[in-house]
Short mmCIF file of C-alpha atoms in Angstrom, two decimals:
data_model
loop_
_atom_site.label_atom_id
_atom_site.label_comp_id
_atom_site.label_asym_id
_atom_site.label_seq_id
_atom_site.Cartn_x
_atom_site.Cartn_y
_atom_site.Cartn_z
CA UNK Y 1 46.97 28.11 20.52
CA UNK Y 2 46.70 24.82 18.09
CA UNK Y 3 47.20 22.64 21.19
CA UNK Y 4 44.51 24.21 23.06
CA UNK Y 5 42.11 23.93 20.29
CA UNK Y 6 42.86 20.52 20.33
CA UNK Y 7 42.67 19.83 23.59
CA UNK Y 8 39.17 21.87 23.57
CA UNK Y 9 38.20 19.43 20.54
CA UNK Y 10 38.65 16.06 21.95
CA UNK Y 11 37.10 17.59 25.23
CA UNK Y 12 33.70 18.50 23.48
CA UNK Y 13 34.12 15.40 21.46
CA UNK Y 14 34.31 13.24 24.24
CA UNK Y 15 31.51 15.01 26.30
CA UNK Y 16 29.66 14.05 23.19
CA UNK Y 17 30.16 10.62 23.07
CA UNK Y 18 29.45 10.47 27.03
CA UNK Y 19 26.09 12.09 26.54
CA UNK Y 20 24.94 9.42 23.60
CA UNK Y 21 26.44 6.31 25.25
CA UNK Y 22 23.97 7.12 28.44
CA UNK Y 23 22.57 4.04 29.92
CA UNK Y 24 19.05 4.09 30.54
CA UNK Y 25 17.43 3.32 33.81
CA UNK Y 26 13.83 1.39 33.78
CA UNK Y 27 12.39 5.04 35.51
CA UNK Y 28 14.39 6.62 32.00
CA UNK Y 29 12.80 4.78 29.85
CA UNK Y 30 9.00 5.26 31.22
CA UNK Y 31 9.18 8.98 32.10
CA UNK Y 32 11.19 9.66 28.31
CA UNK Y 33 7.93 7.08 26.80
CA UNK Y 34 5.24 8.77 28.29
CA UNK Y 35 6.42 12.42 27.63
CA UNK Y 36 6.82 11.38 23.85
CA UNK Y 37 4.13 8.60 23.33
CA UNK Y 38 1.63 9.96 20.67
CA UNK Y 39 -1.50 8.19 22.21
CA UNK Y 40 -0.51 9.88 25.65
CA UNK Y 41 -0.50 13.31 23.69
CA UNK Y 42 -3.93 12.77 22.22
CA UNK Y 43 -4.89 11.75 25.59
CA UNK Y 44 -3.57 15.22 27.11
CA UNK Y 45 -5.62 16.63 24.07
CA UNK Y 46 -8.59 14.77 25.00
CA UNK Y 47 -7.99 16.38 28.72
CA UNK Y 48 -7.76 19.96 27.43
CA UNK Y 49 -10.86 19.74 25.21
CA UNK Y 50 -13.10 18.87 28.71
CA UNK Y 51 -11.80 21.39 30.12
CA UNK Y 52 -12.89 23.82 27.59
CA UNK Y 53 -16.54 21.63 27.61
CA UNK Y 54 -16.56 22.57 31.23
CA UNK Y 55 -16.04 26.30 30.88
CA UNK Y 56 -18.27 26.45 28.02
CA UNK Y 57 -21.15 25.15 30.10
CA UNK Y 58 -20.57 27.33 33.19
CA UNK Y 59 -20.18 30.57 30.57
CA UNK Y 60 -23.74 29.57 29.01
CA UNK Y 61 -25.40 31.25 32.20
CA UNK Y 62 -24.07 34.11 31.13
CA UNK Y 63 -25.83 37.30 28.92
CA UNK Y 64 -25.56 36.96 25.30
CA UNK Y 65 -25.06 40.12 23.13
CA UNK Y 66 -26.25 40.57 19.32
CA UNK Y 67 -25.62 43.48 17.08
CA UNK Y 68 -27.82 44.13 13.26
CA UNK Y 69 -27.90 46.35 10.89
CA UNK Y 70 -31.15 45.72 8.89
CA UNK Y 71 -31.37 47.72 5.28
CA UNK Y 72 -34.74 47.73 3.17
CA UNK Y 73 -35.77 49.25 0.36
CA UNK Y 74 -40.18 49.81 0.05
CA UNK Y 75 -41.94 50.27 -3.05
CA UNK Y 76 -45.67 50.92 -3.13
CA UNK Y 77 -48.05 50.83 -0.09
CA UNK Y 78 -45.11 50.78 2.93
CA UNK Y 79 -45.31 52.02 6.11
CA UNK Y 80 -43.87 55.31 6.98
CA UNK Y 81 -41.25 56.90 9.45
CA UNK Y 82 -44.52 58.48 11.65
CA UNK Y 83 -46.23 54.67 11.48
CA UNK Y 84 -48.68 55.62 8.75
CA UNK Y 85 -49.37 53.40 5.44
CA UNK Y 86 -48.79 55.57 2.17
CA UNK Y 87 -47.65 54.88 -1.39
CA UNK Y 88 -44.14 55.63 -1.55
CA UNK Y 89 -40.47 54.74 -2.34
CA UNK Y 90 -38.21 54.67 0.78
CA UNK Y 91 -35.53 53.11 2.40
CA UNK Y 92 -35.17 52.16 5.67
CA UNK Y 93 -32.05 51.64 7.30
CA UNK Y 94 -32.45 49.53 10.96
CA UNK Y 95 -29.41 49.43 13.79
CA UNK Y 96 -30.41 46.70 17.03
CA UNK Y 97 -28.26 45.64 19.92
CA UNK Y 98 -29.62 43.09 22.55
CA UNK Y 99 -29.23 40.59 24.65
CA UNK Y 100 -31.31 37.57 26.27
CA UNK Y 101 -30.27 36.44 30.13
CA UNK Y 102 -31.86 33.04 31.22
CA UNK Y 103 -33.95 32.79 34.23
CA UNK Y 104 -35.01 29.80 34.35
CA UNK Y 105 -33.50 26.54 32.06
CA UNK Y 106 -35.50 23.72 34.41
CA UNK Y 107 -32.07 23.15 35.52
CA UNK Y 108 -30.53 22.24 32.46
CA UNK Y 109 -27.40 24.88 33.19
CA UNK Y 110 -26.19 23.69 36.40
CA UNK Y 111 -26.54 19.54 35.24
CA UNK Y 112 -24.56 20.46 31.97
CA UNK Y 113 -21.93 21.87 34.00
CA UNK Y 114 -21.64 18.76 36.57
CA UNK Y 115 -21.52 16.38 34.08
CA UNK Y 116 -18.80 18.10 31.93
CA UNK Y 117 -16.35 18.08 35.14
CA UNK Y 118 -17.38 14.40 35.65
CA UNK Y 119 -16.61 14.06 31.98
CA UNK Y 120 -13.31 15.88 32.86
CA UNK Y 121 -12.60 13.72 35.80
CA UNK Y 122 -13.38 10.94 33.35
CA UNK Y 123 -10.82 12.36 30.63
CA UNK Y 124 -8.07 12.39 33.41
CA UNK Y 125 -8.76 9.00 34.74
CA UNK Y 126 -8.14 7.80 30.88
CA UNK Y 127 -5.21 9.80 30.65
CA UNK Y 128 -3.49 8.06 34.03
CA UNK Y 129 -4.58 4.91 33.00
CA UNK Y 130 -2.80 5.03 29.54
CA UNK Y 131 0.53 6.49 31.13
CA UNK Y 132 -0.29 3.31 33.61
CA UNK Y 133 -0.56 0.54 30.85
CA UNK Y 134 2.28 2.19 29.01
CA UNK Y 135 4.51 2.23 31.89
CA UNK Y 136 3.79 -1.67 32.59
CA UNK Y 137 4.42 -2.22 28.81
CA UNK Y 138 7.28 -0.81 29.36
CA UNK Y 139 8.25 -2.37 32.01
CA UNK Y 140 8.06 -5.74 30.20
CA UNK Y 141 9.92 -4.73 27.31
CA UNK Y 142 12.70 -3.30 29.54
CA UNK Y 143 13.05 -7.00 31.56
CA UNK Y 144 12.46 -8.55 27.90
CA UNK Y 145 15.72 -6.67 27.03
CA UNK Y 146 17.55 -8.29 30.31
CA UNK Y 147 16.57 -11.49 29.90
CA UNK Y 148 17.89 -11.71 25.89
CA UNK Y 149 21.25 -10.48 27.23
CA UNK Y 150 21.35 -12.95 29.90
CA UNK Y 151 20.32 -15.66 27.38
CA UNK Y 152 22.99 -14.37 25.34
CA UNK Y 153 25.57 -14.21 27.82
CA UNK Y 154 24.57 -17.79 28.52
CA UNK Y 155 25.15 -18.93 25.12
CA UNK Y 156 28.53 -17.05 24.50
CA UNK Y 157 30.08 -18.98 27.75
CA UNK Y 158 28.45 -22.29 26.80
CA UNK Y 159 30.28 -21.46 23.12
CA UNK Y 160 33.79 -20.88 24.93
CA UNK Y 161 33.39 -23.87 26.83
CA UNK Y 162 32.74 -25.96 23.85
CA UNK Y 163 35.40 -24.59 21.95
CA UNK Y 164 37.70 -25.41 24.88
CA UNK Y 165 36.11 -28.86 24.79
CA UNK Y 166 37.29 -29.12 21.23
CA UNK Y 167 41.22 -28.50 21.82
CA UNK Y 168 40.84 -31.22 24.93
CA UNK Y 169 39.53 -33.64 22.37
CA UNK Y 170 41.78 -32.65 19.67
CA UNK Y 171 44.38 -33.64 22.38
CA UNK Y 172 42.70 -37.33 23.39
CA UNK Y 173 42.61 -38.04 19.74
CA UNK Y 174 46.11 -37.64 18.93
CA UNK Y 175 47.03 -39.56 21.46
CA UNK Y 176 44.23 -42.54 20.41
CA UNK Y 177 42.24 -41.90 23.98
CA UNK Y 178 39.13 -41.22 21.94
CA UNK Y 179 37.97 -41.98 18.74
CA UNK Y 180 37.99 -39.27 15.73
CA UNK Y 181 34.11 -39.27 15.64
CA UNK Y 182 34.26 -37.85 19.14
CA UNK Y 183 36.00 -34.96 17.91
CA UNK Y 184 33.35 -34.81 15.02
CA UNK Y 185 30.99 -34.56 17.52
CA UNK Y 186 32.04 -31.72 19.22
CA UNK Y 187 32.61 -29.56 16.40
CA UNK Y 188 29.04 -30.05 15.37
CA UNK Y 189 28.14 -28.46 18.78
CA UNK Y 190 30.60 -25.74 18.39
CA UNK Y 191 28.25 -25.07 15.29
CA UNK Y 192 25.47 -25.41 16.99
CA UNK Y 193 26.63 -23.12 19.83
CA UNK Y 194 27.38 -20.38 17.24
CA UNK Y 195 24.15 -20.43 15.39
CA UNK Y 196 22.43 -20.37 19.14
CA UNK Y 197 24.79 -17.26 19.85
CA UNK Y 198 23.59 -15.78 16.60
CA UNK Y 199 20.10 -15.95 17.50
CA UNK Y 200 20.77 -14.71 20.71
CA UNK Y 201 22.06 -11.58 19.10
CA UNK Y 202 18.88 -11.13 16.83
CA UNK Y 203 16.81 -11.77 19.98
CA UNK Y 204 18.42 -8.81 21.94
CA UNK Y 205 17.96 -6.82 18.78
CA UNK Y 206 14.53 -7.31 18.32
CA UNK Y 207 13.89 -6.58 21.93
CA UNK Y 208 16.02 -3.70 22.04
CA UNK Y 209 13.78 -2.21 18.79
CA UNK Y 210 10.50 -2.83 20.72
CA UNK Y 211 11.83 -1.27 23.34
CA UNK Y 212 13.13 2.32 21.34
CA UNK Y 213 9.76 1.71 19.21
CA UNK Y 214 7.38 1.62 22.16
CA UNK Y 215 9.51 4.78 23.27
CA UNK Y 216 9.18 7.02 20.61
CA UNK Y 217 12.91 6.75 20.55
CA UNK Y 218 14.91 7.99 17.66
CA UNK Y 219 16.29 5.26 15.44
CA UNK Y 220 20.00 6.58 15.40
CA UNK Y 221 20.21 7.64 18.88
CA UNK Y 222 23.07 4.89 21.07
CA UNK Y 223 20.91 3.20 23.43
CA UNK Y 224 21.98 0.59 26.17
CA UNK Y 225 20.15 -0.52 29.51
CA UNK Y 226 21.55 -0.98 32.78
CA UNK Y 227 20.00 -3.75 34.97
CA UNK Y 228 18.88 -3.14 38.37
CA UNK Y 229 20.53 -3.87 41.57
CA UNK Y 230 19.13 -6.94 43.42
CA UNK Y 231 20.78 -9.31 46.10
CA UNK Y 232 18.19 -11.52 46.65
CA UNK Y 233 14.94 -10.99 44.41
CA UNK Y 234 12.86 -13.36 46.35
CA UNK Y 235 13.52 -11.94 50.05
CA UNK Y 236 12.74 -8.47 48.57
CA UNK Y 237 9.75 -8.70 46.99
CA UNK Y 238 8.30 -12.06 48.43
CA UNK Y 239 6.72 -9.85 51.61
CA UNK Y 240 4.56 -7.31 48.76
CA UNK Y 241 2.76 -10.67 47.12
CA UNK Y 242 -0.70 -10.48 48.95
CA UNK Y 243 -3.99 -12.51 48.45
CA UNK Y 244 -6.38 -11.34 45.77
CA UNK Y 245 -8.93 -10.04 47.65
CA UNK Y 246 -6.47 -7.91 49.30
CA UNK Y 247 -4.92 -6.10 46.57
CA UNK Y 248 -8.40 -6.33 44.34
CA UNK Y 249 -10.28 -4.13 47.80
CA UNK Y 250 -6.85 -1.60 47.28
CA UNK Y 251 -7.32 -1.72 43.53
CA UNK Y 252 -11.02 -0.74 42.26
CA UNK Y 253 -10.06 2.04 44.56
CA UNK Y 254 -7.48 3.76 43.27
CA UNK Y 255 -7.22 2.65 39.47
CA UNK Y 256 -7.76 4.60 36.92
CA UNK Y 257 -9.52 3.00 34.69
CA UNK Y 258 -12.02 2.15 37.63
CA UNK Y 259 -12.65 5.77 38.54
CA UNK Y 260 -12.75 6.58 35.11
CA UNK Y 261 -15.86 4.39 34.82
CA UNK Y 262 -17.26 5.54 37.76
CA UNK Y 263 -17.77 9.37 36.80
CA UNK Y 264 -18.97 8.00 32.92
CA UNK Y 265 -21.82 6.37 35.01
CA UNK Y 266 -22.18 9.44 37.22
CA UNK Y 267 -22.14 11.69 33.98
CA UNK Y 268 -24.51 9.46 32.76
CA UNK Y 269 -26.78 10.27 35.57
CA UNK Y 270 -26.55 13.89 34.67
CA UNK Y 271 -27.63 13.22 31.45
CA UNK Y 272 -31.14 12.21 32.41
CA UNK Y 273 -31.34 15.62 34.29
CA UNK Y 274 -30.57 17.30 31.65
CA UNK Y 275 -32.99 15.20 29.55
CA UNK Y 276 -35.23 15.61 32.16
CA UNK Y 277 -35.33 19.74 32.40
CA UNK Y 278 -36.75 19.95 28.73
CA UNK Y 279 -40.61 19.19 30.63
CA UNK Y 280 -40.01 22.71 32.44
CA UNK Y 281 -40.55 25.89 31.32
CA UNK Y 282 -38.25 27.93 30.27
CA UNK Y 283 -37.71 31.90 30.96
CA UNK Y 284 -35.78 34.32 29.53
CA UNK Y 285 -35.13 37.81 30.17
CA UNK Y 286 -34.63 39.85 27.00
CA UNK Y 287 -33.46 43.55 26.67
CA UNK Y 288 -32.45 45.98 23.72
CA UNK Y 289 -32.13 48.95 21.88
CA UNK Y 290 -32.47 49.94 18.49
CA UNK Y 291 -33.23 53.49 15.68
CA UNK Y 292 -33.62 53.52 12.39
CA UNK Y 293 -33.38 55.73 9.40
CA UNK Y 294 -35.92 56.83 6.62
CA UNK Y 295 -34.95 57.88 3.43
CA UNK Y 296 -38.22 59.07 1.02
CA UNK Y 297 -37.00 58.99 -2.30
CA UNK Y 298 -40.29 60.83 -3.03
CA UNK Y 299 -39.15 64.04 -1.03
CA UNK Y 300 -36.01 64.15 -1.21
CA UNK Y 301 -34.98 67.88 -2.07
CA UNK Y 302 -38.33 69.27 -0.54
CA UNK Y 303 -38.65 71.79 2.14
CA UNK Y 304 -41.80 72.29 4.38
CA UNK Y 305 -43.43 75.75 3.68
CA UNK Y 306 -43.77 76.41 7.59
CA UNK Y 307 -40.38 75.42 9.38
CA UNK Y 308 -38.38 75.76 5.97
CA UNK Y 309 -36.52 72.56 6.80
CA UNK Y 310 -36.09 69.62 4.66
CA UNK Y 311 -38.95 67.08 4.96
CA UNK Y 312 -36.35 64.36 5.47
CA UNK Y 313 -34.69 64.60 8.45
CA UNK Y 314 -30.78 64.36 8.94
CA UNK Y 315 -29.36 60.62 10.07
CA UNK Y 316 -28.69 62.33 13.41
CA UNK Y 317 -32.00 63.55 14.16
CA UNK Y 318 -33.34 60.28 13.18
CA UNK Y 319 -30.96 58.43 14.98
CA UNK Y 320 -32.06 60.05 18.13
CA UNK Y 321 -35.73 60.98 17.68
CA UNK Y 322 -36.27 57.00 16.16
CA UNK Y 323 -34.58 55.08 19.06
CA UNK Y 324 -36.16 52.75 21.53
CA UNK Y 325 -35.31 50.34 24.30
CA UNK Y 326 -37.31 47.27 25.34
CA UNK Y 327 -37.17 45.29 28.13
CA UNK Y 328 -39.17 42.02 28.60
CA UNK Y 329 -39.61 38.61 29.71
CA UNK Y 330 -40.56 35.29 27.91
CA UNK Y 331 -42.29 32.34 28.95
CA UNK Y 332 -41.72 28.97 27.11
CA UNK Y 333 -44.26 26.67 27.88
CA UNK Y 334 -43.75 22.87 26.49
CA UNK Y 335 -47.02 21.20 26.31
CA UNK Y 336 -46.39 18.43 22.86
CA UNK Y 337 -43.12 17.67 20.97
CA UNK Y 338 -43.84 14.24 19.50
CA UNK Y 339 -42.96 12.32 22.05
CA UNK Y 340 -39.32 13.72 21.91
CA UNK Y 341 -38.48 14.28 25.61
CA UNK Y 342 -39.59 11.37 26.78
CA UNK Y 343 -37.92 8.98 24.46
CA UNK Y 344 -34.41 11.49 25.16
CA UNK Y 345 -34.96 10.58 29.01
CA UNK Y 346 -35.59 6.52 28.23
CA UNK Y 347 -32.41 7.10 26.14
CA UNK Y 348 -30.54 8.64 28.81
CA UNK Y 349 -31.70 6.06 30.96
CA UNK Y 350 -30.49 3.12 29.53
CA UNK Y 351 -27.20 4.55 28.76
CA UNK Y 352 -26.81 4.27 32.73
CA UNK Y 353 -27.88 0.84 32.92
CA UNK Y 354 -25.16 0.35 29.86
CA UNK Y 355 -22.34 2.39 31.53
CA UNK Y 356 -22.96 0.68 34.80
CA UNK Y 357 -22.64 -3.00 33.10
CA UNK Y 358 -19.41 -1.94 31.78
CA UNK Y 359 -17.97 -0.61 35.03
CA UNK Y 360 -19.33 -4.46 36.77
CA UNK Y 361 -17.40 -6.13 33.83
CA UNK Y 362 -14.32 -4.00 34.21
CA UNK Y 363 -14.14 -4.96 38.07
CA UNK Y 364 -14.39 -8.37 36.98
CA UNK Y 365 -11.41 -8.39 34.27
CA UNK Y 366 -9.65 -6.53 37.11
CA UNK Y 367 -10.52 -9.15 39.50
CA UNK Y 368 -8.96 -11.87 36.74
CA UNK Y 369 -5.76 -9.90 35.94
CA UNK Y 370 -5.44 -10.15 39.95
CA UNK Y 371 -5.77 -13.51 40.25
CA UNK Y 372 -3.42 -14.29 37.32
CA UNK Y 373 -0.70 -11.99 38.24
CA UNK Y 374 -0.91 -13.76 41.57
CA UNK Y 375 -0.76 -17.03 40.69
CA UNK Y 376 2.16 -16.12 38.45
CA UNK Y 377 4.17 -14.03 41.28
CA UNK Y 378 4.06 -16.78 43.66
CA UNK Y 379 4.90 -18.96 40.97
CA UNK Y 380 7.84 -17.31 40.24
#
């Protein structure tokens, strides 16, 4: 029984050690960075919250419903349960329920609700775009990490080499083939050779912390790359390196942060509708119901001489024989409101002319990071 605990032990102990000494692809490290980036969460935030914009806009066409309870007390000349004016203490005790539909909004509804799903579209196009520039950052940092181990590799078989250097001199100089200075000489670039293999090993370090940083990776967790497979880097990728114009026409198709600055100018657009619909009337269909109670401080404990009935009547009689429904519509006519309309619309409009500058100048920077990436893939 002891040996198969044992046994068990080192199994599970082992398993553990295989499962932190993983080596991490490049596709690893950007699906693990952009699950656990924090800006990418905010993002997905930012994503959720249009949604809810866009299904608070379509619910507005929808009936509202109110409920009051309205409690007053009357001293002097009031007005009485049968409508008449009298001196008299009383309270009055109101209960309403209704509702208001809209009709007519000049259009307002249906332009609030297409520019939150372009704002939505908009919120998504951010969202791919940030998992886009994270997984490029990433990308660099990963090859960052190759290249320090290469250059460390490199300076680790340059240090053997020297060292071996040094017994072959050691050997001349015994036997008065080269001067002692020689052998001087190549100590110093032993030296030198270990302080470059020392800052070899802080390089990789550093750019194996950017690396876990830009992650979100845990600080204590074993982490290692592998590099990719390659035979021949040029004949593979050599074919994919087109012209500027070529990839740019692909491009301020399908990025993200291109569409995403397409629907803010479209949503934009919307904006002056909705700007716009405050010059219509507006209509509203209102309905509701409400009773009310009396109480006549003044007769309370009286009976009338003829029916022999208290003069105030019970809540339940009043509840029924005091209720009343109304139906109705309204008419909102805007004729004058300083000037407030059409200064919202001149707004609106120049916040198109703005958004649309800022989509022409993000074509352009695309257009740059094109032509530089070119340049430096053929370069390369």
């Amino acid at each position: 029984m002891k040996k198969i605990t044992f046994l068990l032990a080192c199994y599970l102990f082992l398993g553990f050690v295989n499962a932190q000494e993983k080596l991490w692809r490049l596709e690893d490290c950007i699906r693990y960075a952009i699950v656990n980036n924090i800006s990418i969460k905010q993002l997905e935030l930012g994503e959720q919250d249009a949604e809810i914009a866009v299904n608070t806009s379509q619910m507005s066409r929808l009936p509202d419903l109110t409920a009051g309870v309205d409690q007053r007390w009357s001293f002097g000349r009031t007005q009485l349960e049968s409508g008449l004016y009298d001196s008299q203490t009383l309270s009055n005790t109101g209960f309403s329920v209704g509702t208001s539909v809209p009709v007519f909004t000049g259009f307002r509804i249906n332009n609030e609700v297409a520019r939150d799903k372009l704002e939505l579209k908009a919120a998504t196009a951010n969202l791919e775009k940030a998992k886009e520039d994270l997984s490029l950052n990433i990308a660099s940092l990963y090859l960052q990490v190759l290249f320090c181990k290469e250059i460390l590799k490199i300076n680790e078989e340059q240090l053997v080499l020297s060292k071996s250097q040094i017994e072959k001199t050691q050997v001349l100089v015994e036997v008065g083939k080269v001067p002692l200075s020689q052998l001087y000489d190549m100590e110093a670039q032993v030296a030198k050779d270990e302080l470059s293999v020392v800052q070899a090993e802080n390089d990789l370090a550093l750019a194996f912390l950017d690396l876990k940083q830009n992650m979100e990776l845990e600080e204590d967790v074993y982490f290692d790359i592998v590099a990719p497979l390659s035979d021949n880097v040029i004949n593979e990728y050599v074919s994919s390196v087109q012209p500027p114009q070529v990839i740019y026409s692909t491009a301020v198709i399908i990025k993200p942060v291109i569409k995403g600055q397409e629907y803010k100018v479209q949503s934009a657009g919307k904006n002056v509708k909705i700007a716009e619909s405050y010059y219509y009337p507006k209509i509203n269909m209102n309905l509701g119901y409400g009773t009310s109670y009396y109480y006549n401080y003044d007769l309370r404990g009286k009976v009338d001489p003829e029916t022999q009935l208290p003069r105030i009547s019970s809540f339940k009689d009043q509840w029924k024989n005091n209720a009343g429904e109304y139906i109705g519509l309204s008419l909102n006519i805007p004729i004058f409101n300083r000037f407030s309309t059409r200064n919202q619309v001149r707004s609106a409009k120049i916040n198109i002319s703005n958004q649309q500058l800022t989509l022409e100048n993000l074509k352009k920077t695309l257009y740059k990071e094109i032509q530089t990436a070119y340049l430096n893939a053929t370069s390369a």
